mmCIF file of C-alpha atoms and ligand atoms in Angstrom:
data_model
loop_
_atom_site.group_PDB
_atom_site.id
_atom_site.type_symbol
_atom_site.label_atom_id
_atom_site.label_comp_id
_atom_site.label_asym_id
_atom_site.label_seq_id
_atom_site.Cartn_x
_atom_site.Cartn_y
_atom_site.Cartn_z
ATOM 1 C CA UNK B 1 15.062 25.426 17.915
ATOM 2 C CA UNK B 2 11.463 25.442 18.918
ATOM 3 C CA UNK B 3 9.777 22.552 18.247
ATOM 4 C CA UNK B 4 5.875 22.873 17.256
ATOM 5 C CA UNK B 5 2.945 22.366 19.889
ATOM 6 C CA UNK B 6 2.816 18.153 19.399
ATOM 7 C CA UNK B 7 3.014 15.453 21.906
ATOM 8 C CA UNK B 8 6.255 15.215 23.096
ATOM 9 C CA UNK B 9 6.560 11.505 22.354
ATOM 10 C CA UNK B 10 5.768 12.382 18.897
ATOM 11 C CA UNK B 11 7.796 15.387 18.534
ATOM 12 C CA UNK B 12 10.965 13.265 20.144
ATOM 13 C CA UNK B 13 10.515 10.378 17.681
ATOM 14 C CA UNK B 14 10.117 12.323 14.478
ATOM 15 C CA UNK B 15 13.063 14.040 15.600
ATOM 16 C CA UNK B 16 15.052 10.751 16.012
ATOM 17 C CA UNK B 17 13.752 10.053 12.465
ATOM 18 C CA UNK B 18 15.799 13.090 11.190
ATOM 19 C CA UNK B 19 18.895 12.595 13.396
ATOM 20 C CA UNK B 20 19.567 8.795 12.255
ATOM 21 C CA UNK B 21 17.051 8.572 9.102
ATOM 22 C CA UNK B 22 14.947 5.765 10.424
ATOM 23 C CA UNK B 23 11.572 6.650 11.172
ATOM 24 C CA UNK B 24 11.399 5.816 14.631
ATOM 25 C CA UNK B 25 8.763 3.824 16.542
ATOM 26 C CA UNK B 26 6.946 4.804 18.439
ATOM 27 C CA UNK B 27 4.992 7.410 16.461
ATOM 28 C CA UNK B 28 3.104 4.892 14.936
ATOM 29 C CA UNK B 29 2.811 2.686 17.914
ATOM 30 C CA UNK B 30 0.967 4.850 19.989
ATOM 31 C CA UNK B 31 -1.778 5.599 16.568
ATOM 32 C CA UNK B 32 -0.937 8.651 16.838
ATOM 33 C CA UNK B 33 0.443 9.373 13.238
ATOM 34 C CA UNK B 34 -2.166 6.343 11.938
ATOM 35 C CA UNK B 35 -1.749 3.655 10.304
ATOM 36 C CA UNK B 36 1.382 1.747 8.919
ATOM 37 C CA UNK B 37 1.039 -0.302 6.069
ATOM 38 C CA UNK B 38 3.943 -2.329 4.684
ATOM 39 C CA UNK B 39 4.162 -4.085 0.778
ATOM 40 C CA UNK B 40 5.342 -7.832 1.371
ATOM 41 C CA UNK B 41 5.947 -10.253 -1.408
ATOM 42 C CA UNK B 42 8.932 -8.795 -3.709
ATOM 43 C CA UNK B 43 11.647 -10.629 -2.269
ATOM 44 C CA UNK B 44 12.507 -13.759 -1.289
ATOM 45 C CA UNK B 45 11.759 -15.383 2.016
ATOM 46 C CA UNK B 46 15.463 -15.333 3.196
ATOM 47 C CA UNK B 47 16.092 -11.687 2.612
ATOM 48 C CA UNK B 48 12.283 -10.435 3.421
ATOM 49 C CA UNK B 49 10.905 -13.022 6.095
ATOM 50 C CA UNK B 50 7.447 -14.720 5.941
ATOM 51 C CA UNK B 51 4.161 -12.884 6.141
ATOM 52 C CA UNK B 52 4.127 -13.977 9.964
ATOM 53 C CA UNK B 53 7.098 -12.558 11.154
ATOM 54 C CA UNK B 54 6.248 -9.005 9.393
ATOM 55 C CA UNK B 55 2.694 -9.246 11.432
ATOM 56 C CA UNK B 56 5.031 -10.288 14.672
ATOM 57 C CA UNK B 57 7.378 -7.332 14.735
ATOM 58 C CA UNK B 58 3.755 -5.583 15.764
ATOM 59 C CA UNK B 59 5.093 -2.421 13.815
ATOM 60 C CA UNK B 60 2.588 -3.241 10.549
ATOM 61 C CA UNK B 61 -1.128 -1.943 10.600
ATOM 62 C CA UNK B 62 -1.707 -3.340 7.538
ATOM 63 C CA UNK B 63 0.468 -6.233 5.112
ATOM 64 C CA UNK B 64 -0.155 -5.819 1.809
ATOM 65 C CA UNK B 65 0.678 -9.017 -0.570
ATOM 66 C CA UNK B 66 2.146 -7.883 -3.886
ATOM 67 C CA UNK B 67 1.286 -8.887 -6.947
ATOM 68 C CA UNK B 68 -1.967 -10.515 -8.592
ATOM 69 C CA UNK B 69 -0.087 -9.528 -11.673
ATOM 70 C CA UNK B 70 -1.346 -11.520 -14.522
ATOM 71 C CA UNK B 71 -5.144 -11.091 -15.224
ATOM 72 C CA UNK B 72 -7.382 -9.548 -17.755
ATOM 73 C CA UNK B 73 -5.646 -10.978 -21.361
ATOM 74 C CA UNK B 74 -7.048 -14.327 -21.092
ATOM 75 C CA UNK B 75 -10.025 -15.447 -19.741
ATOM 76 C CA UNK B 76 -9.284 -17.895 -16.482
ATOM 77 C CA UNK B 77 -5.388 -17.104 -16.724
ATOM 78 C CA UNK B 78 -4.317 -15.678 -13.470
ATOM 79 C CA UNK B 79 -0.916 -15.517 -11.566
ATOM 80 C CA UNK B 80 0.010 -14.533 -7.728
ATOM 81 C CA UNK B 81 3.782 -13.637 -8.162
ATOM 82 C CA UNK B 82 5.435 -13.609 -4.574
ATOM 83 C CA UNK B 83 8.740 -14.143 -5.632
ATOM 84 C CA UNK B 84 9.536 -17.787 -4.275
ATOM 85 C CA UNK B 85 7.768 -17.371 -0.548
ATOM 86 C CA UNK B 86 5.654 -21.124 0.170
ATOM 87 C CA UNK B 87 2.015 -19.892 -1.383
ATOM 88 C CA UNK B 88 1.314 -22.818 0.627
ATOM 89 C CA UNK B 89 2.302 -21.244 4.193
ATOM 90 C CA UNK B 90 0.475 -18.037 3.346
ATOM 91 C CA UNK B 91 -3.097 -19.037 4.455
ATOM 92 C CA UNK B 92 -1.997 -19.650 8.436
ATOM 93 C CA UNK B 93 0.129 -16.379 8.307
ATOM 94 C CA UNK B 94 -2.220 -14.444 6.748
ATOM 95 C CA UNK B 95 -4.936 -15.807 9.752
ATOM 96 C CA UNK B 96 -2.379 -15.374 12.295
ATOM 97 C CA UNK B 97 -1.740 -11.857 11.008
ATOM 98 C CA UNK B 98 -5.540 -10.923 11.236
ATOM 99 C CA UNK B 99 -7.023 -12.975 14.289
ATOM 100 C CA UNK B 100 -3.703 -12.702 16.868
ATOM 101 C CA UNK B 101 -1.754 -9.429 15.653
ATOM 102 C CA UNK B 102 -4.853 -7.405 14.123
ATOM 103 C CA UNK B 103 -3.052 -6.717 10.807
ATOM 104 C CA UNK B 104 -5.013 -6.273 8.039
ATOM 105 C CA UNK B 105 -4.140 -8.461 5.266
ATOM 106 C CA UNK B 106 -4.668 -6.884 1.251
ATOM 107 C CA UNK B 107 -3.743 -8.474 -2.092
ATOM 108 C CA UNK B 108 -2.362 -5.865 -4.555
ATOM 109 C CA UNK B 109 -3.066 -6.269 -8.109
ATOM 110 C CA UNK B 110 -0.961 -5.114 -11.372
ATOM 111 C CA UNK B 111 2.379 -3.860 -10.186
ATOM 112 C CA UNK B 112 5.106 -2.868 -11.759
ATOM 113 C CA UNK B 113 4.988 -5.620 -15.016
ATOM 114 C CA UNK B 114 3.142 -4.921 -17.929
ATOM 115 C CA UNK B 115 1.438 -8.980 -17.856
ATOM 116 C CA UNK B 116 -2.605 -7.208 -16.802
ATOM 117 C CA UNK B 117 -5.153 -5.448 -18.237
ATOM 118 C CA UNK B 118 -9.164 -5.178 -18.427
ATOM 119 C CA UNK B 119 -9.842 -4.842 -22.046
ATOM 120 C CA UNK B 120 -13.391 -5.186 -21.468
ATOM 121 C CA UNK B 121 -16.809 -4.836 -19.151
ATOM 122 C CA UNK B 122 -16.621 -8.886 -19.461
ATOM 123 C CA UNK B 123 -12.749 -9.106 -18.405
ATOM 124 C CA UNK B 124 -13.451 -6.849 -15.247
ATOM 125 C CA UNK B 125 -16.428 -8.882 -14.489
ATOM 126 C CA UNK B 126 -14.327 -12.259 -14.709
ATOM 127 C CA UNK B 127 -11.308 -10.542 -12.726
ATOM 128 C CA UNK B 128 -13.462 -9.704 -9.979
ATOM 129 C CA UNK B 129 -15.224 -12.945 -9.757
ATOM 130 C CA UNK B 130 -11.706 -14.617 -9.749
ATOM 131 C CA UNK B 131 -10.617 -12.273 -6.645
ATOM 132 C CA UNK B 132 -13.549 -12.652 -5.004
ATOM 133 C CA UNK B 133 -13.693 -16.631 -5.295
ATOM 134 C CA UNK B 134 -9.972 -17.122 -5.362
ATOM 135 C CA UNK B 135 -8.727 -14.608 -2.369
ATOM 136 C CA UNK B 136 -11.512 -13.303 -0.483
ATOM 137 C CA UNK B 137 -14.796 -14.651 1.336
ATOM 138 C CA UNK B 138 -16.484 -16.193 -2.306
ATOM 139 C CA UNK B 139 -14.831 -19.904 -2.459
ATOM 140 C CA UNK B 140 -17.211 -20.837 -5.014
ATOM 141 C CA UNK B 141 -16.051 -24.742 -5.702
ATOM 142 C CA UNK B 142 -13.958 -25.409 -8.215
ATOM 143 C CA UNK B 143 -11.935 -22.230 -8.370
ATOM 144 C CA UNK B 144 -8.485 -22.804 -7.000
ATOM 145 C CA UNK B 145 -7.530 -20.938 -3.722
ATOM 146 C CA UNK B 146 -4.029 -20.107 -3.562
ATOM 147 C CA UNK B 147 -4.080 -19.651 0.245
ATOM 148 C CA UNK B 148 -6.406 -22.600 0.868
ATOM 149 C CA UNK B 149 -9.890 -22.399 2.012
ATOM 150 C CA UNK B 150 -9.798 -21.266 5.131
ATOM 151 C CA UNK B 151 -7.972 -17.753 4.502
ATOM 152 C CA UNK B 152 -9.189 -14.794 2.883
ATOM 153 C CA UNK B 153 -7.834 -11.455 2.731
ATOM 154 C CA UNK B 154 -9.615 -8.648 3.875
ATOM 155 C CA UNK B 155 -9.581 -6.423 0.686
ATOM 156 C CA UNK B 156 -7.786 -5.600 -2.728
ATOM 157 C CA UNK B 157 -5.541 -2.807 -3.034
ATOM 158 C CA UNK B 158 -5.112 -1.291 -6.812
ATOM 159 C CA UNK B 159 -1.467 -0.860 -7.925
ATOM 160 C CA UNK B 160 -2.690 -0.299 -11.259
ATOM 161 C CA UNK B 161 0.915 1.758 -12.434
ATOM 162 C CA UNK B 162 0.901 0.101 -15.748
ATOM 163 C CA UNK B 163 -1.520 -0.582 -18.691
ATOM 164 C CA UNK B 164 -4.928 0.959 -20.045
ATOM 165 C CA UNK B 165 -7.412 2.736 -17.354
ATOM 166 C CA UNK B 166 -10.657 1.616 -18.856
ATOM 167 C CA UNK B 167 -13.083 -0.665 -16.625
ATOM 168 C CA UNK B 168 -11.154 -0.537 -13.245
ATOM 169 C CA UNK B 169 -14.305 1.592 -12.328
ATOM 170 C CA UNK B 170 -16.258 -1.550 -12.852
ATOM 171 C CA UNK B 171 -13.903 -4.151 -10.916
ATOM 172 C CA UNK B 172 -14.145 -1.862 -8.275
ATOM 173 C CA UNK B 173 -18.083 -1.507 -8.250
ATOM 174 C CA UNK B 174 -17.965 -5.463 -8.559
ATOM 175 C CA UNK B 175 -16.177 -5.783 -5.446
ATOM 176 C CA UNK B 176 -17.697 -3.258 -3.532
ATOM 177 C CA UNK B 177 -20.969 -5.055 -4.731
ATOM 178 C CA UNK B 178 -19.987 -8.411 -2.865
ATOM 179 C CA UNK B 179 -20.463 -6.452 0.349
ATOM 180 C CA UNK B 180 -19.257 -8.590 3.787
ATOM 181 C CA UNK B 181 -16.964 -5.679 4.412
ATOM 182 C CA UNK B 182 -14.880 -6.369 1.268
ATOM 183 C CA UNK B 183 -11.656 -2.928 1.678
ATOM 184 C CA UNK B 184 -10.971 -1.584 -1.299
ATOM 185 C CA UNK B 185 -7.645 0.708 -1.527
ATOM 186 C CA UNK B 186 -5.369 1.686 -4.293
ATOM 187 C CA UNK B 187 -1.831 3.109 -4.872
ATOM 188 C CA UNK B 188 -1.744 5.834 -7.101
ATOM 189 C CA UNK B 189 1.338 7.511 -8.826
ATOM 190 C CA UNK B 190 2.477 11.105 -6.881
ATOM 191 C CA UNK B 191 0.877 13.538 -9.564
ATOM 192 C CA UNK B 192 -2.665 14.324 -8.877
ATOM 193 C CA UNK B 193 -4.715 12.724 -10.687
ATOM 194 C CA UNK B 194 -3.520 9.462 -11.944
ATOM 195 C CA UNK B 195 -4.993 8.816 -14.908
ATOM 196 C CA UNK B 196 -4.805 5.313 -14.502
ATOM 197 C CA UNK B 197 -6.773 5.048 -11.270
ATOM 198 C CA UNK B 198 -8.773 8.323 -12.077
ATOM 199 C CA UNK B 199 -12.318 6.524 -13.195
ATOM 200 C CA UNK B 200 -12.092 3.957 -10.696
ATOM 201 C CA UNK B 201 -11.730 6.318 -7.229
ATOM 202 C CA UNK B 202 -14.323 8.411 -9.048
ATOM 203 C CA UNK B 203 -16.479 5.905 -8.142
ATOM 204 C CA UNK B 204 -15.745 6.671 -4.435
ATOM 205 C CA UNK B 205 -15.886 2.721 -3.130
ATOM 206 C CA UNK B 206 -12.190 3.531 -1.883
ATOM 207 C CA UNK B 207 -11.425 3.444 1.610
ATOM 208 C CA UNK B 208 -7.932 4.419 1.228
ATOM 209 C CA UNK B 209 -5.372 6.102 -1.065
ATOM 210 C CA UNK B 210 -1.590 4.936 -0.373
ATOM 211 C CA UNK B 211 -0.117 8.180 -2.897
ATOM 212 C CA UNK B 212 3.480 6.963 -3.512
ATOM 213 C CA UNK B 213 5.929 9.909 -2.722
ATOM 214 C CA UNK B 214 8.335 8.157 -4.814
ATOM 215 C CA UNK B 215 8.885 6.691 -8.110
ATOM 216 C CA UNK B 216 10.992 7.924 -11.431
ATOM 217 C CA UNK B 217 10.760 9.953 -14.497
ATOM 218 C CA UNK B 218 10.396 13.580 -14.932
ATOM 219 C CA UNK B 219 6.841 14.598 -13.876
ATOM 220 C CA UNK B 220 7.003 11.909 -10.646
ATOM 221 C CA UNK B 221 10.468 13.731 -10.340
ATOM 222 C CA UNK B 222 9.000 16.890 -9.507
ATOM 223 C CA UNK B 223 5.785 15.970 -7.785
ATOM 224 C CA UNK B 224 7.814 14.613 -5.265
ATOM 225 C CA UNK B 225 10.249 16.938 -4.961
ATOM 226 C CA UNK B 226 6.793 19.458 -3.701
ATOM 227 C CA UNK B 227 6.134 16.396 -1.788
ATOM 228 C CA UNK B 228 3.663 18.171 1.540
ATOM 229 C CA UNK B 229 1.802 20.610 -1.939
ATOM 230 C CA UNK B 230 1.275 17.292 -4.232
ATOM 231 C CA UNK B 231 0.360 15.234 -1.349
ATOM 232 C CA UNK B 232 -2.853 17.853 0.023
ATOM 233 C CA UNK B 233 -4.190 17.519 -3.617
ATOM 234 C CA UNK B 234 -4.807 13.750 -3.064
ATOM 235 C CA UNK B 235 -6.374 14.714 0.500
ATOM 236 C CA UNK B 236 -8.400 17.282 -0.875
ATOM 237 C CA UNK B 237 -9.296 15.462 -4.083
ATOM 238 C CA UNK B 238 -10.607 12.648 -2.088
ATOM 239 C CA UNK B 239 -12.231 13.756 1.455
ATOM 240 C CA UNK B 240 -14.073 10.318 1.625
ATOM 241 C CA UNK B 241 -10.805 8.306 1.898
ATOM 242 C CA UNK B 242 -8.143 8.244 3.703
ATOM 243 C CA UNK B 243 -4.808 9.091 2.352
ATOM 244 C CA UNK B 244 -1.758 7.694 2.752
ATOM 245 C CA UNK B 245 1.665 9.131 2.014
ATOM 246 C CA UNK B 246 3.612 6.152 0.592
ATOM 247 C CA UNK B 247 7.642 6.067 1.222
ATOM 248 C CA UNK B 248 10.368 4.151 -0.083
ATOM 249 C CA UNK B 249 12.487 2.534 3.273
ATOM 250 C CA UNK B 250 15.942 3.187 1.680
ATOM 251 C CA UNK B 251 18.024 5.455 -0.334
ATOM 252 C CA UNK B 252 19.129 2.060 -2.321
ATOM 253 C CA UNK B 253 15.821 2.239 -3.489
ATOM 254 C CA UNK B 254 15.140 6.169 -4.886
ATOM 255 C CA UNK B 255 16.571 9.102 -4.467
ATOM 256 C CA UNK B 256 13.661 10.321 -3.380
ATOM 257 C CA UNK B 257 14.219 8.737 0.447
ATOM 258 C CA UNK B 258 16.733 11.911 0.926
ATOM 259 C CA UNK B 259 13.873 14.081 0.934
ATOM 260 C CA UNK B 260 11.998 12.121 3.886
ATOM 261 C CA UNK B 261 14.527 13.025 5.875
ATOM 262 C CA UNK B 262 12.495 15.997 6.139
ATOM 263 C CA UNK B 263 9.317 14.418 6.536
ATOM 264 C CA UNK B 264 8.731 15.973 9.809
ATOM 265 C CA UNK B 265 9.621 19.388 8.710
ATOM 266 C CA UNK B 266 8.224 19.226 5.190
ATOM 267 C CA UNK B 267 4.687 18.347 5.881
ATOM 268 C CA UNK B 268 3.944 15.525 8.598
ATOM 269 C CA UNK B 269 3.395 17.692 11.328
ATOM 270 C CA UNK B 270 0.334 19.729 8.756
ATOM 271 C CA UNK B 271 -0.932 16.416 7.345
ATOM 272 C CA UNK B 272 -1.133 14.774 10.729
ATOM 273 C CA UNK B 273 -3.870 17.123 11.515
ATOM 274 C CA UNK B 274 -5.710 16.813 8.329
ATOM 275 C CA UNK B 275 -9.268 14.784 8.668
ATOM 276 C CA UNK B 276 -8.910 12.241 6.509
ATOM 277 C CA UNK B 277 -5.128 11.477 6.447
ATOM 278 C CA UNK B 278 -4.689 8.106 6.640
ATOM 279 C CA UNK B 279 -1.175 7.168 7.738
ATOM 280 C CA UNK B 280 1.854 5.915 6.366
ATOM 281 C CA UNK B 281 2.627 2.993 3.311
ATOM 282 C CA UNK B 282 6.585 1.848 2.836
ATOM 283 C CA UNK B 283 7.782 -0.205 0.175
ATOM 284 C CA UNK B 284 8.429 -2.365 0.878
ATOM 285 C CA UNK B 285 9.182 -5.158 3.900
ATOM 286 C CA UNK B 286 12.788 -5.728 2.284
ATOM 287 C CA UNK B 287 13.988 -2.488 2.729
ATOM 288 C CA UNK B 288 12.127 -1.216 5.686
ATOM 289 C CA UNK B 289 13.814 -4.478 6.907
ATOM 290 C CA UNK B 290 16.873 -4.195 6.154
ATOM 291 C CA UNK B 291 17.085 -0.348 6.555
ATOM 292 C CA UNK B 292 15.376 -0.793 9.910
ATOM 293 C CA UNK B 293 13.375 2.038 8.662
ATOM 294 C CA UNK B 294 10.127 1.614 10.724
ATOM 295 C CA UNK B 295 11.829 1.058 13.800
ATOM 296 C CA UNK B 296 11.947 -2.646 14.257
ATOM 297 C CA UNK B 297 14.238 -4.105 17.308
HETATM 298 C C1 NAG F 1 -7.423 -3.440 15.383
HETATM 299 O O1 NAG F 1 -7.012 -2.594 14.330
HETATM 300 C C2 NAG F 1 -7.966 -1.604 13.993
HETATM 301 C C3 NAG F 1 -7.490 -0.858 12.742
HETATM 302 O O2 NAG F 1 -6.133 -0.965 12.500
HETATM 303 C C4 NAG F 1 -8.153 -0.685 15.178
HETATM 304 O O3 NAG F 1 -9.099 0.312 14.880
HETATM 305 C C5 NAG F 1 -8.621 -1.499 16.378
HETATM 306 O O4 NAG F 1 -8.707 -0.669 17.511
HETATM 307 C C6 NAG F 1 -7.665 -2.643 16.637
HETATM 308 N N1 NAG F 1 -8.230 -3.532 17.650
HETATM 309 C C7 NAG F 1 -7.510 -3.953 18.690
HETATM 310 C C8 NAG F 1 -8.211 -4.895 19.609
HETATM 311 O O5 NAG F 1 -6.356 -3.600 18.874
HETATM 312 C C1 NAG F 2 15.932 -0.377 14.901
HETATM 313 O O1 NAG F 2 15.442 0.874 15.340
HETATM 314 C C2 NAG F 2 14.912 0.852 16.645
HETATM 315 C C3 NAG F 2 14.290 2.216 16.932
HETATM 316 O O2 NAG F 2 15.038 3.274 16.401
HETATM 317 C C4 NAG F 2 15.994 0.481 17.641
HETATM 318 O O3 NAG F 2 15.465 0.427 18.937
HETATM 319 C C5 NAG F 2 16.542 -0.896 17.253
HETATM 320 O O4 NAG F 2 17.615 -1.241 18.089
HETATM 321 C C6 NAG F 2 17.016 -0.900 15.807
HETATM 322 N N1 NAG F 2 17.370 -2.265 15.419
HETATM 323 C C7 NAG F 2 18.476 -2.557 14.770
HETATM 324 C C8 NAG F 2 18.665 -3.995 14.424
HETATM 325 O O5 NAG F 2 19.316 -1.712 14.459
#
């Protein structure tokens, strides 16, 4: 079978990926297909490993820390859910990550629970003052830092998959507005255009779009299933960002991971080539863990 003009590094390891189903190293270790960002925080530390050792196994571009998934409903009532890992050891992993592994370190906000919202202009303004003083580079006194003082995380990714859409536009203006280099990314849905995240990346303070190639129901269903078409909407939609195409590690996890199999053939070696594709975004550590997904040794 002839295999299409690509490095032959890159051509041998995407092959690997379809032969045994992992997606095999060194295609991301060498840049070449861009960046590799990895969900942490749904799982135990016994099953998923600390923030540290994902940054040490060198395969992660970027960690993402999920969920900041209670804000919005009450003024000054805010919860980090990270599913039993020490909040406390966080802060020196997440500066380990950054300053000796080069990882970039996110929080993701809303998730998968229905506990967040931004009923108003006010709420969004109070949300983003919380993230800003609570997670990133603010540390106004008095506001509680989960990860201590010392530690901030370089930006705020929006996993806004349930809930109203209204006035994520405006957090996201807010915390473009602090400046200091504050990345903003979201995680969007498959179909083009979510309408949850629609008003907010129309505001074009995105860096990123991780679109999730994945997920259930019906429409999700079939955008998925005409994965390489659904995924060039996002990456035309959005020319100013780059775009992601978010897998799931492990057939445990979706059905969906059957048709990644084919990621080579299906679309990665088009996409690779397009200007603002971004790179790669598995969900999560667990999985890619325990699948041995990404390649780990
Ligand atoms: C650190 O990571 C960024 C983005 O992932 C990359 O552009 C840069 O070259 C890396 N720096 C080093 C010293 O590896
Ligand atoms: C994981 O995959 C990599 C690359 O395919 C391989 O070198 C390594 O031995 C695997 N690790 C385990 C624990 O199976």
């Amino acid at each position: 079978m002839a295999l299409p003009p690509l490095p032959f590094a890159l051509a041998a390891a995407l092959l690997l990926t379809i032969i045994s189903g992992h997606l095999a190293a060194p295609a991301t270790a060498d840049g070449y297909v861009g960046g590799l960002a990895i969900y942490w925080g749904r799982h135990a530390d016994a099953d998923e490993g600390t923030l540290r050792q994902a940054c040490d196994t060198g395969r992660y571009t970027t960690v993402i820390i999920t969920f900041y998934n209670v804000f919005g409903y009450h003024p000054g009532n805010y919860n980090l859910d990270i599913s039993g890992h020490d909040v406390t050891a966080v802060g020196a992993d997440i500066i380990h990550c950054q300053k000796s592994r080069n990882v970039t370190i996110l929080l993701a906000i809303g998730g998968y629970g229905g506990g967040y919202s931004l009923p108003t202009s006010q709420s969004a303004a109070d949300v983003a003052d919380n993230l800003w003083n609570a997670f990133l580079a603010g540390r106004r006194a008095g506001v509680s830092r989960p990860f201590g003082h010392d530690a901030a995380v370089d930006g705020v990714d929006f996993f806004i998959d349930q809930g109203g859409a209204d006035h994520y536009d405006e957090l996201a203006r807010r915390l473009h507005g602090y400046g200091a280099g504050v990345i903003l990314t979201a995680t969007t849905r498959c179909s083009y255009p979510d309408h949850r995240l629609e008003k907010a990346l129309a505001t074009k303070v995105f860096d990123r779009i991780h679109v999730r190639m994945y997920g259930a129901g019906e429409i999700e269903r079939r955008c998925v299933i005409s994965s390489r078409y659904s995924w060039e909407k996002w990456a035309a939609a959005y020319p100013g960002s780059k775009v992601y195409i978010g897998l799931v590690a492990s057939p445990e996890q979706d059905e969906a991971w059957v048709f990644q199999k084919d990621l080579y053939y299906e679309y990665l070696q088009f996409v690779t080539k397009l200007p603002n594709y971004g790179g790669l975004a598995v969900y999560d550590r667990y999985y890619d863990k325990k699948a041995n997904y990404t390649g780990e040794g």
